[in-house]
Amino acid sequence: MPFPTRWPLRLVAPLLLLACGLANSQTPPNASATSAPAIRASAVVSPGGAAAAAVPSSAGSPQDVAAPAPGIAPVAPAVPAAALSRDARRIYELSRDKLVQIRTLLRNSNTQASIGSGFFVSADGLIVTNFHVASQLALEPERYSGAYVTIDGQEGAVELLAFDVQRDLAVLRAKNRTASAPVLEFRPAAEAMAQGERIYSLGNPLDIGFAVTEGTYNGLVRRSFYPRIFFGGALNPGMSGGPAVDDAGRVLGVNVAKRLDGEQVSFLIPAEFAQALVQRAAHAQAITQPAYDEVTRQLQVHQNLLTERFLQTPFQEQRHGRYLVPVPNDALARCWGSGRDPDFHALNLERTKCQADSDVVAGDFNTGTVRLSYEAYDAPTLGAARFARTYSQSFGNEPFLKRGNRRQTAVECTERYVDQGSLPLRAVVCMSAYRKLPGLYDMTVMAATLNQSTQGVLARLDVRGIAFDNGLKLADRYLQAFRWEGAP
Amino acid sequence: MMPTLGLMEAFDRHGALLARAPITRWPMTVGRGLDCDLVLDDPFVAPLHLRIDRAVDAPRTVSVEICETRNGATLHRKHHGNGERFDWPDGTPLEIGRTRIALRLADTAIAEEQALPQFPWRTLATTVVLVALMVAAVLGSSWLEASEVSKYLKSLPGLLLGLVVMLGAWSGLWAIANKVFDGRLQFWRHVRIACAMYLAAEAMQVAANLAAFAFSWETLSRFAYLLISLVLATGIYAHLAAVLPRRRAGLAWAVGAVVLLGVPAWLGAQWLDRMRLSNELYMSSLFPPSLRLAPAVPISQFLQETGSLRGRLDRRLRGDDPGDDEE
C-alpha cells in the first residue's frame, strides 16, 4: 500500500475518540473516576449509528467511509519499495485471491449497511467471517442480504449457513459460483505458535482496499472467557472476519477486535473454532428465517458456562476496615481500583470495578457480560446524618433501564433487608427480560451494608444475558459473600 | 328637618362604597331612575327595582317588594323574582344586579367602639419563627450534602440570597394577586404560608423516608411524592384563600377537584408510560442503622421472593411498550 498511514489515521482518530466517549458514558456515574482501560470492541456496525463508531474491527459506516473521498488530494509520500517487508508482500500475493469483502445490504435499496472481511475455506465457496459481520443476515434476513466482493472486484451473493455466537464466527456460502474457489489452508493445531512469531492479518479496512498488516503472535489473552489470540498488530474497522496467517500463509486465526485504549493490541479467534464451525456448516441449510432461537440456544450455553465457572470459583475477599467484600477470582475478571475523592476529605472512599472478559455479540448489542463494582466508605468525622445522606445519594444514583426498549423490557426490582449472620444488608435485585431471546435476562444485584453509622460498602453485580435461575444462584453466591469481622 | 330613619348603602362586589342615601321616609325606592331614593349606576338594575317599606304596625320588620325587573334580587342566596315580597332582616346584604345594598336602621343598637388594633406582635413572632425554621431547614439540608466546611461556608451567601429571592418572588406574586382581587397586599401572610408549606413538605418527606427505612415500607417511600403533593395542594389552597377570602368553599372544592382528578391522571399516565405507578425503582433513602426496626431475612428467603420477578417480567413482555428510548 503506497499511502497506508495518513488515511486510516485521519479516519480512525475521530472513531476512537467517539468510541471512548461512548465507553465512558456507559460507566456508572458514581464510578466515573475509575479509569476505564478495559474497553472491548466487537459489535457489528449499524448504518451511521453511534454504534458504528464503537466498532473498531468491523465495518465503518458508509458515512465514515465516504468521508475521506474529497480529501484525497494531499498524496502521501511514496514509501520506498525496499522498506516494504518482503514477507508481507509474499503473504499478500499468496492470499489475495482468497480474500473477500463481506457486505450486508439493505434488500430494498441495495445500499450497504455494514462491511467486514472473510476468506474462502473450501472449493465450493464456503467463507469464514465473524458473526458480528453477518449477524443481520441471521436475525433480519427479510431486511438484509449478503454479498461478497473479491479483490478483483468480482461480486456475488452469499447465504449464511452457520454461526457461533460464543466465538463470534459465521460461515457463509458464495452462491452461484461456477469456478472452484481458491482456498486458504488452516494451520494444524498441533503446530504450536511461538511467542513473538511474525503473523499477518488480512482484510479490507474501512472499505478502502484489501490490506495486509504485519504483527506478532503474543500467545492467548489472559482471562479471556473464550480463547483469543493476542495479536501485536493493527486491526481496523472492516477487517473483522479476515484471516490472520502465519509465515506460510496458513490461517491461524480470524480477526475480531482490538482495544481502543492501546496501540496495536488486537485479538484473533483461534482457527480451530473456525475449522469446527466449517465442518458443521458443510452440510447445513441456508438460514432464511430470523434465527433468534439458535442465537438464544447458544447464549443459553454461554450463560450456563459462565454461571458454572463463577459458581465453581470462589470469590476473593477484599478487606476494607472490618468489611470483607467479594470480588471475582483473579482468573475470571480484571479489577481496577481507585482512591478517594480529592474534594471530599472527610469521606474516605475506595472504588473497585471488575469485569469478566465474557461478552458476546448477539446481533447489534453485546451480552453475556459480568461486572462487579463496589465503593467502600469510611467517614469517622462526618457524623451519622451527613454520612447517611451521602450514602443514600450514592445508593440511589444508579443507572437502570427504567423504560423498556425494543430489545428488552424495563427492569422490575425486589428489595429487602437481608442478613446471612454477620452483616445486615439492604439488598435489591432488578431484572429485565430480553424480548427476542426468551429465557434470558439482565440482572443487577445491589447491596448496601447497614451495620455502621459512618462506614459502609455499596456493591453492585451486573450479569447480562443470564437465565433466571442461574441469575438467582449468582445473586445468592454474591450476597452470601459479604462479611463483617467482629471484634477480635 | 326630617329625622333620619336609617341609612341605605350600596357597595360593589369588592366592597367599595358606590352610593349612600339617608332614609327620611318610608317607603323608599331603589333603581336606576333618577326619581329613586337610592340611585344606582348598575346596568343590571331596573329603573325602579325595589320598593322598601316599614309597616307602622310592625316596626321591627322591613319588607321589600320587587318591582318591574328582569333580574330580581337575592337574599341569603334565595332568589326573588318580579312582584315578590319578603322581609329584609336588618344588617343582611341584599344583592340586586351586580350591587350589594345594606340597610342600617336608626333604632338598631350601635355596636361598641372597637379598640385600634395593637401592633401584631404575635403575627410578627410567627413570621419570624417560620422564616427562621425555613432558613434552618434549607441550611441544614445543604449542610447534610456539603462535602467540606469551607466550601459550605463559601456557598452560604449564595444559598441565602437564593432563598430570599425565591421566597420573595413566590410570596410577592401571591401578594400582587391578593392586591388585585382583595385590595390588600398581605405579603407577610403569603410568606408565612410559603414557609409553612415548605416545612410541611420537608417534614413529610423525611417522615415518609424514615418510616419506610425503619419498617421496610417500600411503598411509603415510593409514594411519598403523593403525600407531598397533598401538602403542596393544601399550601396552594391557603394562598388562594388569602387572595379570595369570600370564596374559600369554592376554592377548597376547586383544589380538591384538581387533586382528585390530577393524581389519578398522573398515576394513569405513569402506568401507560412505563407500567409502574412510581418512578422510584427501589427505596434509596438510607438512615443510620440504629433506626432500622424491620427484621432482616435470610438471603434464601429474599431470593425466593425475588422469584416473583419472573411473572412481573412476563407481564412486561406482554404489555410493555417497546419504545426506542434507552436510559
mmCIF file of N, CA and C in Angstrom, chain A residues 187-246:
data_model
loop_
_atom_site.group_PDB
_atom_site.id
_atom_site.type_symbol
_atom_site.label_atom_id
_atom_site.label_comp_id
_atom_site.label_asym_id
_atom_site.label_seq_id
_atom_site.Cartn_x
_atom_site.Cartn_y
_atom_site.Cartn_z
ATOM 1 N N ARG A 187 -3.796 -23.669 9.645
ATOM 2 C CA ARG A 187 -2.559 -24.202 10.231
ATOM 3 C C ARG A 187 -2.961 -25.315 11.210
ATOM 4 N N PRO A 188 -2.326 -26.471 11.153
ATOM 5 C CA PRO A 188 -2.714 -27.557 12.059
ATOM 6 C C PRO A 188 -2.530 -27.140 13.511
ATOM 7 N N ALA A 189 -3.497 -27.540 14.355
ATOM 8 C CA ALA A 189 -3.458 -27.139 15.760
ATOM 9 C C ALA A 189 -2.208 -27.694 16.442
ATOM 10 N N ALA A 190 -1.709 -28.803 15.932
ATOM 11 C CA ALA A 190 -0.550 -29.439 16.579
ATOM 12 C C ALA A 190 0.692 -28.545 16.486
ATOM 13 N N GLU A 191 0.758 -27.735 15.463
ATOM 14 C CA GLU A 191 1.932 -26.849 15.321
ATOM 15 C C GLU A 191 1.750 -25.606 16.158
ATOM 16 N N ALA A 192 2.310 -25.671 17.341
ATOM 17 C CA ALA A 192 2.114 -24.542 18.254
ATOM 18 C C ALA A 192 2.873 -23.326 17.733
ATOM 19 N N MET A 193 2.308 -22.150 17.981
ATOM 20 C CA MET A 193 2.987 -20.912 17.608
ATOM 21 C C MET A 193 3.936 -20.516 18.730
ATOM 22 N N ALA A 194 4.991 -19.839 18.354
ATOM 23 C CA ALA A 194 5.924 -19.352 19.383
ATOM 24 C C ALA A 194 5.645 -17.871 19.624
ATOM 25 N N GLN A 195 5.804 -17.475 20.865
ATOM 26 C CA GLN A 195 5.588 -16.060 21.218
ATOM 27 C C GLN A 195 6.542 -15.199 20.401
ATOM 28 N N GLY A 196 6.025 -14.165 19.826
ATOM 29 C CA GLY A 196 6.886 -13.259 19.058
ATOM 30 C C GLY A 196 6.972 -13.624 17.595
ATOM 31 N N GLU A 197 6.371 -14.743 17.216
ATOM 32 C CA GLU A 197 6.414 -15.151 15.807
ATOM 33 C C GLU A 197 5.654 -14.134 14.956
ATOM 34 N N ARG A 198 6.178 -13.883 13.772
ATOM 35 C CA ARG A 198 5.563 -12.889 12.907
ATOM 36 C C ARG A 198 4.303 -13.456 12.263
ATOM 37 N N ILE A 199 3.213 -12.731 12.350
ATOM 38 C CA ILE A 199 1.992 -13.166 11.666
ATOM 39 C C ILE A 199 1.406 -11.983 10.903
ATOM 40 N N TYR A 200 0.461 -12.286 10.013
ATOM 41 C CA TYR A 200 -0.048 -11.257 9.106
ATOM 42 C C TYR A 200 -1.580 -11.290 9.131
ATOM 43 N N SER A 201 -2.144 -10.132 9.254
ATOM 44 C CA SER A 201 -3.601 -10.073 9.251
ATOM 45 C C SER A 201 -4.057 -9.436 7.948
ATOM 46 N N LEU A 202 -5.097 -9.993 7.364
ATOM 47 C CA LEU A 202 -5.565 -9.506 6.065
ATOM 48 C C LEU A 202 -7.026 -9.077 6.154
ATOM 49 N N GLY A 203 -7.376 -8.124 5.342
ATOM 50 C CA GLY A 203 -8.767 -7.676 5.330
ATOM 51 C C GLY A 203 -8.900 -6.395 4.542
ATOM 52 N N ASN A 204 -10.094 -5.832 4.598
ATOM 53 C CA ASN A 204 -10.372 -4.616 3.834
ATOM 54 C C ASN A 204 -10.767 -3.514 4.812
ATOM 55 N N PRO A 205 -9.778 -2.795 5.354
ATOM 56 C CA PRO A 205 -10.109 -1.818 6.390
ATOM 57 C C PRO A 205 -10.894 -0.640 5.822
ATOM 58 N N LEU A 206 -11.976 -0.322 6.474
ATOM 59 C CA LEU A 206 -12.743 0.894 6.175
ATOM 60 C C LEU A 206 -13.180 0.996 4.714
ATOM 61 N N ASP A 207 -13.256 -0.149 4.063
ATOM 62 C CA ASP A 207 -13.704 -0.183 2.666
ATOM 63 C C ASP A 207 -12.747 0.563 1.736
ATOM 64 N N ILE A 208 -11.488 0.684 2.171
ATOM 65 C CA ILE A 208 -10.523 1.422 1.347
ATOM 66 C C ILE A 208 -9.897 0.511 0.309
ATOM 67 N N GLY A 209 -9.616 -0.713 0.707
ATOM 68 C CA GLY A 209 -8.994 -1.662 -0.202
ATOM 69 C C GLY A 209 -8.381 -2.771 0.625
ATOM 70 N N PHE A 210 -8.077 -3.887 -0.011
ATOM 71 C CA PHE A 210 -7.521 -5.006 0.754
ATOM 72 C C PHE A 210 -6.123 -4.655 1.248
ATOM 73 N N ALA A 211 -5.834 -5.096 2.460
ATOM 74 C CA ALA A 211 -4.557 -4.717 3.053
ATOM 75 C C ALA A 211 -4.007 -5.870 3.861
ATOM 76 N N VAL A 212 -2.702 -5.851 4.023
ATOM 77 C CA VAL A 212 -2.072 -6.811 4.910
ATOM 78 C C VAL A 212 -1.369 -6.012 6.005
ATOM 79 N N THR A 213 -1.526 -6.434 7.259
ATOM 80 C CA THR A 213 -0.779 -5.771 8.331
ATOM 81 C C THR A 213 0.063 -6.812 9.039
ATOM 82 N N GLU A 214 1.275 -6.438 9.308
ATOM 83 C CA GLU A 214 2.187 -7.343 9.991
ATOM 84 C C GLU A 214 2.066 -7.154 11.485
ATOM 85 N N GLY A 215 2.298 -8.226 12.195
ATOM 86 C CA GLY A 215 2.293 -8.100 13.651
ATOM 87 C C GLY A 215 2.913 -9.339 14.250
ATOM 88 N N THR A 216 2.764 -9.463 15.564
ATOM 89 C CA THR A 216 3.386 -10.620 16.213
ATOM 90 C C THR A 216 2.334 -11.416 16.962
ATOM 91 N N TYR A 217 2.657 -12.706 17.080
ATOM 92 C CA TYR A 217 1.822 -13.598 17.866
ATOM 93 C C TYR A 217 2.254 -13.462 19.323
ATOM 94 N N ASN A 218 1.342 -13.192 20.214
ATOM 95 C CA ASN A 218 1.710 -12.974 21.617
ATOM 96 C C ASN A 218 0.990 -13.931 22.565
ATOM 97 N N GLY A 219 0.672 -15.108 22.047
ATOM 98 C CA GLY A 219 0.027 -16.093 22.910
ATOM 99 C C GLY A 219 -1.454 -15.795 23.079
ATOM 100 N N LEU A 220 -2.081 -16.479 24.047
ATOM 101 C CA LEU A 220 -3.508 -16.296 24.269
ATOM 102 C C LEU A 220 -3.732 -15.170 25.275
ATOM 103 N N VAL A 221 -4.879 -14.539 25.152
ATOM 104 C CA VAL A 221 -5.211 -13.421 26.053
ATOM 105 C C VAL A 221 -5.507 -13.979 27.444
ATOM 106 N N ARG A 222 -4.884 -13.400 28.429
ATOM 107 C CA ARG A 222 -5.157 -13.837 29.816
ATOM 108 C C ARG A 222 -6.573 -13.452 30.198
ATOM 109 N N ARG A 223 -7.249 -14.282 30.910
ATOM 110 C CA ARG A 223 -8.577 -14.045 31.482
ATOM 111 C C ARG A 223 -9.678 -13.931 30.437
ATOM 112 N N SER A 224 -9.354 -14.225 29.187
ATOM 113 C CA SER A 224 -10.440 -14.181 28.202
ATOM 114 C C SER A 224 -11.328 -15.393 28.448
ATOM 115 N N PHE A 225 -12.650 -15.188 28.386
ATOM 116 C CA PHE A 225 -13.565 -16.280 28.716
ATOM 117 C C PHE A 225 -13.444 -17.394 27.683
ATOM 118 N N TYR A 226 -13.362 -17.025 26.421
ATOM 119 C CA TYR A 226 -13.077 -17.995 25.372
ATOM 120 C C TYR A 226 -11.697 -17.675 24.844
ATOM 121 N N PRO A 227 -10.977 -18.692 24.368
ATOM 122 C CA PRO A 227 -9.596 -18.420 23.928
ATOM 123 C C PRO A 227 -9.551 -17.366 22.825
ATOM 124 N N ARG A 228 -8.666 -16.426 22.974
ATOM 125 C CA ARG A 228 -8.430 -15.389 21.970
ATOM 126 C C ARG A 228 -6.923 -15.220 21.827
ATOM 127 N N ILE A 229 -6.484 -14.999 20.608
ATOM 128 C CA ILE A 229 -5.053 -14.783 20.388
ATOM 129 C C ILE A 229 -4.768 -13.289 20.500
ATOM 130 N N PHE A 230 -3.721 -12.972 21.218
ATOM 131 C CA PHE A 230 -3.287 -11.576 21.356
ATOM 132 C C PHE A 230 -2.376 -11.269 20.171
ATOM 133 N N PHE A 231 -2.876 -10.441 19.268
ATOM 134 C CA PHE A 231 -2.141 -10.086 18.047
ATOM 135 C C PHE A 231 -1.516 -8.710 18.240
ATOM 136 N N GLY A 232 -0.182 -8.653 18.178
ATOM 137 C CA GLY A 232 0.501 -7.374 18.341
ATOM 138 C C GLY A 232 0.597 -6.668 17.003
ATOM 139 N N GLY A 233 -0.516 -6.222 16.492
ATOM 140 C CA GLY A 233 -0.540 -5.532 15.203
ATOM 141 C C GLY A 233 -1.827 -4.743 15.103
ATOM 142 N N ALA A 234 -1.970 -4.027 14.001
ATOM 143 C CA ALA A 234 -3.135 -3.138 13.882
ATOM 144 C C ALA A 234 -4.287 -3.851 13.185
ATOM 145 N N LEU A 235 -5.476 -3.714 13.750
ATOM 146 C CA LEU A 235 -6.698 -4.110 13.048
ATOM 147 C C LEU A 235 -7.541 -2.862 12.933
ATOM 148 N N ASN A 236 -8.269 -2.769 11.849
ATOM 149 C CA ASN A 236 -9.118 -1.595 11.663
ATOM 150 C C ASN A 236 -10.525 -2.025 11.291
ATOM 151 N N PRO A 237 -11.495 -1.136 11.513
ATOM 152 C CA PRO A 237 -12.864 -1.479 11.141
ATOM 153 C C PRO A 237 -12.919 -1.938 9.684
ATOM 154 N N GLY A 238 -13.648 -3.010 9.458
ATOM 155 C CA GLY A 238 -13.726 -3.556 8.109
ATOM 156 C C GLY A 238 -12.862 -4.791 7.942
ATOM 157 N N MET A 239 -11.902 -4.977 8.855
ATOM 158 C CA MET A 239 -11.032 -6.165 8.750
ATOM 159 C C MET A 239 -11.616 -7.345 9.512
ATOM 160 N N SER A 240 -12.685 -7.102 10.269
ATOM 161 C CA SER A 240 -13.336 -8.178 11.019
ATOM 162 C C SER A 240 -13.666 -9.339 10.112
ATOM 163 N N GLY A 241 -13.304 -10.533 10.547
ATOM 164 C CA GLY A 241 -13.620 -11.724 9.769
ATOM 165 C C GLY A 241 -12.537 -12.102 8.796
ATOM 166 N N GLY A 242 -11.565 -11.210 8.615
ATOM 167 C CA GLY A 242 -10.438 -11.534 7.729
ATOM 168 C C GLY A 242 -9.508 -12.536 8.417
ATOM 169 N N PRO A 243 -8.664 -13.181 7.642
ATOM 170 C CA PRO A 243 -7.781 -14.183 8.238
ATOM 171 C C PRO A 243 -6.484 -13.576 8.785
ATOM 172 N N ALA A 244 -5.942 -14.240 9.793
ATOM 173 C CA ALA A 244 -4.578 -13.942 10.212
ATOM 174 C C ALA A 244 -3.774 -15.187 9.882
ATOM 175 N N VAL A 245 -2.700 -15.011 9.165
ATOM 176 C CA VAL A 245 -1.967 -16.177 8.666
ATOM 177 C C VAL A 245 -0.532 -16.169 9.173
ATOM 178 N N ASP A 246 0.052 -17.367 9.167
ATOM 179 C CA ASP A 246 1.452 -17.474 9.582
ATOM 180 C C ASP A 246 2.356 -17.224 8.381
#
